[in-house]
PDB file of N, CA, C and O in Angstrom:
ATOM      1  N   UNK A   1     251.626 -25.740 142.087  1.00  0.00           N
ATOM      2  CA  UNK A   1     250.665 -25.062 141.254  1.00  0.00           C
ATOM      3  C   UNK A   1     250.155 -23.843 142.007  1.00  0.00           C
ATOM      4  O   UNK A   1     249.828 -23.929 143.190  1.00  0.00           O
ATOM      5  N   UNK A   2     250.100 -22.903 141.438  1.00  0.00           N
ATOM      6  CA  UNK A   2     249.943 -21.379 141.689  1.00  0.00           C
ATOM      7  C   UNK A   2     248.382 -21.352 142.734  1.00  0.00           C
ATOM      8  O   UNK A   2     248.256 -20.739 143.794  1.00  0.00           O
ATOM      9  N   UNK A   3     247.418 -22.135 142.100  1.00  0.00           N
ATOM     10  CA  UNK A   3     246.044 -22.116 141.853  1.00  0.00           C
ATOM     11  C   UNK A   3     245.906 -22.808 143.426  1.00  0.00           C
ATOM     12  O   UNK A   3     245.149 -22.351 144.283  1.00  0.00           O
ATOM     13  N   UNK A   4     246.753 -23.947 143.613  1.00  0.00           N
ATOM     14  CA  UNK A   4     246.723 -24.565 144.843  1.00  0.00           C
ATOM     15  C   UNK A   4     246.809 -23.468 146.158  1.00  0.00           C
ATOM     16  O   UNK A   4     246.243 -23.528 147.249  1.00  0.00           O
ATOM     17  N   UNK A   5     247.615 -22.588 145.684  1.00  0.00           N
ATOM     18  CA  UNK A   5     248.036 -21.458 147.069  1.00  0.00           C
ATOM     19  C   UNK A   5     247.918 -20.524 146.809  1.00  0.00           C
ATOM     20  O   UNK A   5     248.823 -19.835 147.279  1.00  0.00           O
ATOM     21  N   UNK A   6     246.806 -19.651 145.899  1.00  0.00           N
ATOM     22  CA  UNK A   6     246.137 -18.780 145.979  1.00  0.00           C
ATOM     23  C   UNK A   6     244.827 -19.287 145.905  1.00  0.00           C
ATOM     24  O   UNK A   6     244.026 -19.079 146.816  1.00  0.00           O
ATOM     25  N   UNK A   7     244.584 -19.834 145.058  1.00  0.00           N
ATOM     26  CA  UNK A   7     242.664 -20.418 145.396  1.00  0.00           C
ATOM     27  C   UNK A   7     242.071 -19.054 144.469  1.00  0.00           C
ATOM     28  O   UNK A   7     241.156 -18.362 144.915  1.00  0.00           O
ATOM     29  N   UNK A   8     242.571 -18.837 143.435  1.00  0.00           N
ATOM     30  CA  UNK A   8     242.194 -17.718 143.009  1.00  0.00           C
ATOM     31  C   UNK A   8     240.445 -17.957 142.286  1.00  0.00           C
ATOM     32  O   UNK A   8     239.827 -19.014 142.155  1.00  0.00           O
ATOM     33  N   UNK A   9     239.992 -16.445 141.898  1.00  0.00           N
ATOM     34  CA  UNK A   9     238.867 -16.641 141.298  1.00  0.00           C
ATOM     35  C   UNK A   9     238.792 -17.075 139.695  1.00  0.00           C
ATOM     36  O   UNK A   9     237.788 -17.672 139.307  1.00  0.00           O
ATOM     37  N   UNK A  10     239.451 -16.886 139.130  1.00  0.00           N
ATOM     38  CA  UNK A  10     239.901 -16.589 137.432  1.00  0.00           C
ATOM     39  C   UNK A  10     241.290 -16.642 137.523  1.00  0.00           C
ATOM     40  O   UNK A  10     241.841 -16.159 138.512  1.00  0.00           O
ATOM     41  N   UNK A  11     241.844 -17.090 136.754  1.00  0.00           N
ATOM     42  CA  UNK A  11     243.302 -17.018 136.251  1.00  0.00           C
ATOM     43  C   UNK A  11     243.215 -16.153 134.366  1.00  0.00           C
ATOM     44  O   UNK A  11     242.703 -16.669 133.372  1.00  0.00           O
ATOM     45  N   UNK A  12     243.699 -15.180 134.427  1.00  0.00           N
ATOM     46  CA  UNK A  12     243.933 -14.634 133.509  1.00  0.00           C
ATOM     47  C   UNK A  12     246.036 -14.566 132.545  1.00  0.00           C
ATOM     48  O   UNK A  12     247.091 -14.032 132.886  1.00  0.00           O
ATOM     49  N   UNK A  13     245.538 -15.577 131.132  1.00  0.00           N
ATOM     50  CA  UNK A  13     247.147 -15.051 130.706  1.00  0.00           C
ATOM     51  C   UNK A  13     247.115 -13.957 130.057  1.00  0.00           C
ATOM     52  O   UNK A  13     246.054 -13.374 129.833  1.00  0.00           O
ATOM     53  N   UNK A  14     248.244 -13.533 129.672  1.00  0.00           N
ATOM     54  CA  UNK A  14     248.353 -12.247 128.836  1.00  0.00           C
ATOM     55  C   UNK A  14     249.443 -12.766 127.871  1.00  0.00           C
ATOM     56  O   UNK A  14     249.386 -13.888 127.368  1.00  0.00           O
ATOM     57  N   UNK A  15     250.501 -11.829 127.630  1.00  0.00           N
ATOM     58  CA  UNK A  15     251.346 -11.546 126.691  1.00  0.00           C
ATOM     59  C   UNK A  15     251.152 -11.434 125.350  1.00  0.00           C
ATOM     60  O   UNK A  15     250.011 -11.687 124.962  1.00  0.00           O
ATOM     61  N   UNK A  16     252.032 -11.097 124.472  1.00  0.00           N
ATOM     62  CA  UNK A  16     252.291 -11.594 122.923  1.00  0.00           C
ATOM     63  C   UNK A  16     251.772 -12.742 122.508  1.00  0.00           C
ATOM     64  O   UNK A  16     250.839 -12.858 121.713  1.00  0.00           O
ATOM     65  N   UNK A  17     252.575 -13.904 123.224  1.00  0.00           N
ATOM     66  CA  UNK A  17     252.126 -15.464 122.955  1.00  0.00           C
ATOM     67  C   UNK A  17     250.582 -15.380 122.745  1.00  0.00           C
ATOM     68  O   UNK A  17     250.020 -15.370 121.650  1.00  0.00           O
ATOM     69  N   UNK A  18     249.897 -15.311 124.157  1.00  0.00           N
ATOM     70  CA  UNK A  18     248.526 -15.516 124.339  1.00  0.00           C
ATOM     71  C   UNK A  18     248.231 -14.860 123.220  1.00  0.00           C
ATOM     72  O   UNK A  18     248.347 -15.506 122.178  1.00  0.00           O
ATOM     73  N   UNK A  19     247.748 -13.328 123.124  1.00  0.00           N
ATOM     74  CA  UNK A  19     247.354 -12.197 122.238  1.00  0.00           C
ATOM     75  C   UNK A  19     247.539 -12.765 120.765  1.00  0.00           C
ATOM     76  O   UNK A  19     246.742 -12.410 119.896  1.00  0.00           O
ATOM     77  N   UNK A  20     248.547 -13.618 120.476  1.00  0.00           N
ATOM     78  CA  UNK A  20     249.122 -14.043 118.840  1.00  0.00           C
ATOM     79  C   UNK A  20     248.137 -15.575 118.524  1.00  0.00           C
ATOM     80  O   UNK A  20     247.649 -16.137 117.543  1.00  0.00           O
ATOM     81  N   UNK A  21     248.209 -15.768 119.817  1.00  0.00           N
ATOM     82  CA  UNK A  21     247.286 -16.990 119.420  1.00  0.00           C
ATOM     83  C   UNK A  21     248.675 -18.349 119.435  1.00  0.00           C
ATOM     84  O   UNK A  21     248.492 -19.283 118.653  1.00  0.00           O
ATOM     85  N   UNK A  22     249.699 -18.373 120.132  1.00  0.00           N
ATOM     86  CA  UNK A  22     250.321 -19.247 120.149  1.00  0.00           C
ATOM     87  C   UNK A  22     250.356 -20.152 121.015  1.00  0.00           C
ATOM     88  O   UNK A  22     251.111 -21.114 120.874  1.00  0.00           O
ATOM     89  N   UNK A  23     249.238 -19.969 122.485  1.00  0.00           N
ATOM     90  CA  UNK A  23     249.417 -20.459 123.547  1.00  0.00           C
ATOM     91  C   UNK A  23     248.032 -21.209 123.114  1.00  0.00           C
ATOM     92  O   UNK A  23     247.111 -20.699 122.476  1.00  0.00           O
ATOM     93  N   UNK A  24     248.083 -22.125 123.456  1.00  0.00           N
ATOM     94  CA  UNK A  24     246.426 -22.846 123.744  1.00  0.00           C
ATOM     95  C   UNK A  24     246.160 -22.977 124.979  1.00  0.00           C
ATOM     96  O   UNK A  24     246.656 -23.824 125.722  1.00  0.00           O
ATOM     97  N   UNK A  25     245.004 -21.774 125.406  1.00  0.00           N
ATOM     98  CA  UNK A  25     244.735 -21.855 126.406  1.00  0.00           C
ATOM     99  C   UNK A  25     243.931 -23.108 127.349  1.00  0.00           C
ATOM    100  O   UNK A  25     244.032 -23.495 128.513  1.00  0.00           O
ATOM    101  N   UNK A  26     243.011 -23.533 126.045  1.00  0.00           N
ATOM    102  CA  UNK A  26     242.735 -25.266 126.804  1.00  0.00           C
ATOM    103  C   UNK A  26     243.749 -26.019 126.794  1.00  0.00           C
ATOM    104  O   UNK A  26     243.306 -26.906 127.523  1.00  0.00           O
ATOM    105  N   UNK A  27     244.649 -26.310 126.561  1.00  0.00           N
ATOM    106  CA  UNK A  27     245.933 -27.126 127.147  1.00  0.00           C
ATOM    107  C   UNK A  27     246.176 -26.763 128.318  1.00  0.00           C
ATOM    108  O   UNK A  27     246.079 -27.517 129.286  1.00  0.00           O
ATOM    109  N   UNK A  28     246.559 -25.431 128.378  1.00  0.00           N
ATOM    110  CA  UNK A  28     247.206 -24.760 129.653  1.00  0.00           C
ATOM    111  C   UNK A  28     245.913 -25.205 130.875  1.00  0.00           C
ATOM    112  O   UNK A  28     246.154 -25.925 131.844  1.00  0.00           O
ATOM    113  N   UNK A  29     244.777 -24.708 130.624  1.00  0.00           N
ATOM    114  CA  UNK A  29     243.842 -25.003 131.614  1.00  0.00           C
ATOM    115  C   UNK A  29     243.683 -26.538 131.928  1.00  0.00           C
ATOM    116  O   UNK A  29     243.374 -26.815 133.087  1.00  0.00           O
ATOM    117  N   UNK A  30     243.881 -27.695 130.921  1.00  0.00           N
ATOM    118  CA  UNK A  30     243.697 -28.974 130.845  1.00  0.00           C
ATOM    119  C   UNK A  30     244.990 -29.666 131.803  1.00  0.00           C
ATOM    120  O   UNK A  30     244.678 -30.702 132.390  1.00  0.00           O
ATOM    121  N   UNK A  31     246.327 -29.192 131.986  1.00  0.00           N
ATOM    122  CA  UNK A  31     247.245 -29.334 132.529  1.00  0.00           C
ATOM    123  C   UNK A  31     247.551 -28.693 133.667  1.00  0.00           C
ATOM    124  O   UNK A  31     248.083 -29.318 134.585  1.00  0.00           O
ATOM    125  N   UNK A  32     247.286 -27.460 133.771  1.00  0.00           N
ATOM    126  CA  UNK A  32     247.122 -27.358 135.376  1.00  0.00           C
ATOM    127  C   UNK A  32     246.188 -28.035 136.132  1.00  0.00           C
ATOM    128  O   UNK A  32     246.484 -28.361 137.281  1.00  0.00           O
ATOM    129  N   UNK A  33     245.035 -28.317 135.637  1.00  0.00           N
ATOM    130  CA  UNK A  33     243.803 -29.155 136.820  1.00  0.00           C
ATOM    131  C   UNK A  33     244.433 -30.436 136.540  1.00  0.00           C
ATOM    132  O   UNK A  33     243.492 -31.172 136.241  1.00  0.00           O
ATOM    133  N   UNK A  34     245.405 -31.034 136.480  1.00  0.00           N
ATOM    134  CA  UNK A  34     245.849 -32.046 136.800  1.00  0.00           C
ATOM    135  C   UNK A  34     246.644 -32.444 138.204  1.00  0.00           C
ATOM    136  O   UNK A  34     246.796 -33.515 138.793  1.00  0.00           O
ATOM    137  N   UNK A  35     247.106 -31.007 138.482  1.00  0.00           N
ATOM    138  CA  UNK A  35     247.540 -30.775 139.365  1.00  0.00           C
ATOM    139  C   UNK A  35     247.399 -29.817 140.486  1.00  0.00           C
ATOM    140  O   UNK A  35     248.221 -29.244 141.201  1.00  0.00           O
ATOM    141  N   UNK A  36     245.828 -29.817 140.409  1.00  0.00           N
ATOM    142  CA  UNK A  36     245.355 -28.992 141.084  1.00  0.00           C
ATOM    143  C   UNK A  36     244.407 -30.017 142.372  1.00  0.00           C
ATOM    144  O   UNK A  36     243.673 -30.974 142.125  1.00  0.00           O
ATOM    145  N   UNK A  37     244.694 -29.500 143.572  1.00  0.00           N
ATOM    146  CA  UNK A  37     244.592 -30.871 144.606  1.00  0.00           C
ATOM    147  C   UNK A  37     242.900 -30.580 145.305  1.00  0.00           C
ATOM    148  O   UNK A  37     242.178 -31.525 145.623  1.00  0.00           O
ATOM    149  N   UNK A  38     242.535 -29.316 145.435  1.00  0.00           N
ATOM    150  CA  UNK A  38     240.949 -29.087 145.752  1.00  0.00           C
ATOM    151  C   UNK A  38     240.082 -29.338 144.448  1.00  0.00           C
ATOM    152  O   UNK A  38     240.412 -29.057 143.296  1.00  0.00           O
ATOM    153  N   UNK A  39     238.745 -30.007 144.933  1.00  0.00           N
ATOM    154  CA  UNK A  39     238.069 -30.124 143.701  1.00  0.00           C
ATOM    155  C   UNK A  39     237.445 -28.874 143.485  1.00  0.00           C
ATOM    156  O   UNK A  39     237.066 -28.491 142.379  1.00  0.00           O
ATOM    157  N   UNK A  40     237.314 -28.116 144.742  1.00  0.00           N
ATOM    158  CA  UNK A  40     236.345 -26.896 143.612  1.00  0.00           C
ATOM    159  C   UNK A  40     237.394 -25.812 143.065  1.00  0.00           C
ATOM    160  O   UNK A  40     237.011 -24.814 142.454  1.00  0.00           O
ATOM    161  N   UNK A  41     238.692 -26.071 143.320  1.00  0.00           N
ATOM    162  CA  UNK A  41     239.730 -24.892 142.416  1.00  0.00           C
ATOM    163  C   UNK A  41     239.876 -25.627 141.035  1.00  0.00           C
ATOM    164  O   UNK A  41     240.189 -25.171 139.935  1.00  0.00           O
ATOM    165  N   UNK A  42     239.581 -26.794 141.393  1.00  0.00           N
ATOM    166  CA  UNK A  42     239.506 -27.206 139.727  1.00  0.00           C
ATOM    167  C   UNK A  42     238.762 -27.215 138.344  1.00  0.00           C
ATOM    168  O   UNK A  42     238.929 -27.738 137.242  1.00  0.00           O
ATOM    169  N   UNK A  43     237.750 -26.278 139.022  1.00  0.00           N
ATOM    170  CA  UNK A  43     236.705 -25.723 138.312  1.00  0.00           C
ATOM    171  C   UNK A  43     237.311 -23.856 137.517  1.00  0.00           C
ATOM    172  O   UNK A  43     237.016 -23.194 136.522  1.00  0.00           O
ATOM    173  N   UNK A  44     238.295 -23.702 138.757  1.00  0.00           N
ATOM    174  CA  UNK A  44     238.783 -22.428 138.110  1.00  0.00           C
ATOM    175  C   UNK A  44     239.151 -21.924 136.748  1.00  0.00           C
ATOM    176  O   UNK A  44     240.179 -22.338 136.211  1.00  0.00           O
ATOM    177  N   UNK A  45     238.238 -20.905 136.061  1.00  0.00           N
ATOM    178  CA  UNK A  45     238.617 -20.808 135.199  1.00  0.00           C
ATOM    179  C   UNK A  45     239.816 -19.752 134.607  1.00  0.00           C
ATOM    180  O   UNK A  45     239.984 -18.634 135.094  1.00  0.00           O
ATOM    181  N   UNK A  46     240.816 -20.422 133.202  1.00  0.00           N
ATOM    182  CA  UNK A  46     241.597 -19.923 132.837  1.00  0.00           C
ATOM    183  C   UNK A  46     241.034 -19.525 131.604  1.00  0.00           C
ATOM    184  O   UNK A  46     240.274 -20.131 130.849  1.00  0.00           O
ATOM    185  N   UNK A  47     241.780 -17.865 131.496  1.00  0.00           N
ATOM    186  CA  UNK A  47     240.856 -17.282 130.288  1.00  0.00           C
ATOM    187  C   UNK A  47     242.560 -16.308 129.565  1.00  0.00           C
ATOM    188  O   UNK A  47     243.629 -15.912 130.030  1.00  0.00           O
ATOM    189  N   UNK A  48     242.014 -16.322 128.527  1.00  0.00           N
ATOM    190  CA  UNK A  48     243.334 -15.408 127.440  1.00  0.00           C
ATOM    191  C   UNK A  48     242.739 -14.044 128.179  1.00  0.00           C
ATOM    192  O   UNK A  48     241.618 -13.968 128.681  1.00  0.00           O
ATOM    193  N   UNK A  49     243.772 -12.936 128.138  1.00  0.00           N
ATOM    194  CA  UNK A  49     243.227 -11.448 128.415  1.00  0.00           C
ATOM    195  C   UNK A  49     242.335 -10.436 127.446  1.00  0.00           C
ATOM    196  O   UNK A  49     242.589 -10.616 126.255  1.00  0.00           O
ATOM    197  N   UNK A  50     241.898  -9.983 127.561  1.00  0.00           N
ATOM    198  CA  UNK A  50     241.451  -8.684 126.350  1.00  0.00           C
ATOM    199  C   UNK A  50     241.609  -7.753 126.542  1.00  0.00           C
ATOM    200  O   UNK A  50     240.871  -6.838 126.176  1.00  0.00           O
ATOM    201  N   UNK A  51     243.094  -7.581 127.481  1.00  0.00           N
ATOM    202  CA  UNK A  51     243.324  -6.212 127.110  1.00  0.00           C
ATOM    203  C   UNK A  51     244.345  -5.532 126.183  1.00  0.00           C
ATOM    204  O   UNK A  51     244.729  -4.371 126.041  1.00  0.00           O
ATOM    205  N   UNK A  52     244.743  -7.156 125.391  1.00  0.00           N
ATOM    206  CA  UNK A  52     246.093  -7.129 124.364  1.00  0.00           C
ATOM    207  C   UNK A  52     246.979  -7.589 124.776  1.00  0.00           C
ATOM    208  O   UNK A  52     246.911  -8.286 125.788  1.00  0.00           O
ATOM    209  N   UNK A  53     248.120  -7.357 124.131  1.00  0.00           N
ATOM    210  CA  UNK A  53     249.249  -7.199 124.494  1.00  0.00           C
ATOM    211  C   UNK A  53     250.421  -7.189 125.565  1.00  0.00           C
ATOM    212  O   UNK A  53     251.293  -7.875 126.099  1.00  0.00           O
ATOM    213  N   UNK A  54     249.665  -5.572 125.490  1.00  0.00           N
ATOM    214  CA  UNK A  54     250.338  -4.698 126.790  1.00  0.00           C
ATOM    215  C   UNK A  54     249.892  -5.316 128.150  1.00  0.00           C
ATOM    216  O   UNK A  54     250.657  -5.240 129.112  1.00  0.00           O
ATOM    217  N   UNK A  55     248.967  -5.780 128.233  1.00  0.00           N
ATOM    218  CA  UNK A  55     248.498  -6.077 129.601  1.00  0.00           C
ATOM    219  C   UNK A  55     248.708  -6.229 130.845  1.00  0.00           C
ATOM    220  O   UNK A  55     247.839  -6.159 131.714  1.00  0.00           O
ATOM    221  N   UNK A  56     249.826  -6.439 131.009  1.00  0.00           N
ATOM    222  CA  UNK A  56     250.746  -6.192 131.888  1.00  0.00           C
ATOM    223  C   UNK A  56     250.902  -4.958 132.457  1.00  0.00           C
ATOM    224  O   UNK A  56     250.575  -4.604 133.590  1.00  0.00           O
ATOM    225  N   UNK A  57     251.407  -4.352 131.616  1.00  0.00           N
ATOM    226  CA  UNK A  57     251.824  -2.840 131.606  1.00  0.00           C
ATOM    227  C   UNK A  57     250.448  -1.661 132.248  1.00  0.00           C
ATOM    228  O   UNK A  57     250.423  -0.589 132.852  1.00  0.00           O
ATOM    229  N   UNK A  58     249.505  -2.570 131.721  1.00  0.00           N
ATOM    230  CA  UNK A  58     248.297  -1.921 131.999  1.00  0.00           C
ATOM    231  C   UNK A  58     247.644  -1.906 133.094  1.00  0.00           C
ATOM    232  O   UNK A  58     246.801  -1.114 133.515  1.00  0.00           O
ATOM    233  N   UNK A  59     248.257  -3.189 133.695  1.00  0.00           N
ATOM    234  CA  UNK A  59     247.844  -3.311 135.384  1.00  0.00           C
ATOM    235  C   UNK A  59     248.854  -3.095 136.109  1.00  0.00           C
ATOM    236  O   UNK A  59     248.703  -3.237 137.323  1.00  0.00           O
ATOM    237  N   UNK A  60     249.943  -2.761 135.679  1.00  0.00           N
ATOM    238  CA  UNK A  60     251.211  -1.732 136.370  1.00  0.00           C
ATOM    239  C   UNK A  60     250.706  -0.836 136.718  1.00  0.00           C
ATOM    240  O   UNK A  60     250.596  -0.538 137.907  1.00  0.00           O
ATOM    241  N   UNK A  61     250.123   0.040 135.455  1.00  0.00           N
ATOM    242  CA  UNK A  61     250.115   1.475 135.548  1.00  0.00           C
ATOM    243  C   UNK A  61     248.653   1.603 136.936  1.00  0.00           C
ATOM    244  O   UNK A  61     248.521   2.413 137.854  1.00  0.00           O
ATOM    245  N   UNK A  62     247.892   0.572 136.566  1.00  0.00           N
ATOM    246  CA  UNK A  62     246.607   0.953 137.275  1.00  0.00           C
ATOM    247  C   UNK A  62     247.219   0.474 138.933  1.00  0.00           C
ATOM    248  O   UNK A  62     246.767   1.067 139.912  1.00  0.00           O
ATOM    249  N   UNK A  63     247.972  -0.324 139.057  1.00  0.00           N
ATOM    250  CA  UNK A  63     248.134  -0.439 140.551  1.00  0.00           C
ATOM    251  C   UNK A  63     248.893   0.913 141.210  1.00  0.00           C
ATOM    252  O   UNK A  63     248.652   1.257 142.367  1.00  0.00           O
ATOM    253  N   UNK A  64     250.098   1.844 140.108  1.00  0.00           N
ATOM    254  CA  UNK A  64     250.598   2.226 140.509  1.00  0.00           C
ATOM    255  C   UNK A  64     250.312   3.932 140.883  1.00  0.00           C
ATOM    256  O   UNK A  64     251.004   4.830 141.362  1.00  0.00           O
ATOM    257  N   UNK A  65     249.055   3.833 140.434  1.00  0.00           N
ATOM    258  CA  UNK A  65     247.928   5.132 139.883  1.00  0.00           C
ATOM    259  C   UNK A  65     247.257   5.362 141.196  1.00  0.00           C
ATOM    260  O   UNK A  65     246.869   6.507 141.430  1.00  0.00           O
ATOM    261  N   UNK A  66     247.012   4.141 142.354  1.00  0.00           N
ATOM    262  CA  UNK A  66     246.109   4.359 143.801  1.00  0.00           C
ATOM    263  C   UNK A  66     247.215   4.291 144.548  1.00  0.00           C
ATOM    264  O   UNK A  66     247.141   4.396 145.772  1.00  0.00           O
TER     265      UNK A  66
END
């Protein structure tokens, strides 16, 4: 699990899927903390994006901009 070896602050999805509404993001969040081995990363929250779509593309451009 991703979350295990980064220890991140937020987990953010993106794509089409997410954006269309095909992904359920409480599943996704309900199934990774199953397998998530620290108790306080298991508090981490997973959130759909708002930046659309593109989102991806959008933090391409911004990494590739500095």
């Amino acid at each position: 699990n991703i979350i295990n070896i980064l220890n991140p602050e937020i987990v953010i999805l993106g794509g089409g899927a997410v954006v269309d509404g095909h992904v359920n993001i409480t599943e996704i969040a309900a199934a990774s903390r199953k397998h998530i081995a620290a108790p306080s990363a298991k508090r981490t929250p997973v959130v759909a994006t708002r930046l659309g779509e593109f989102a991806q593309a959008k933090g391409a451009a911004l990494l590739a901009a500095k």
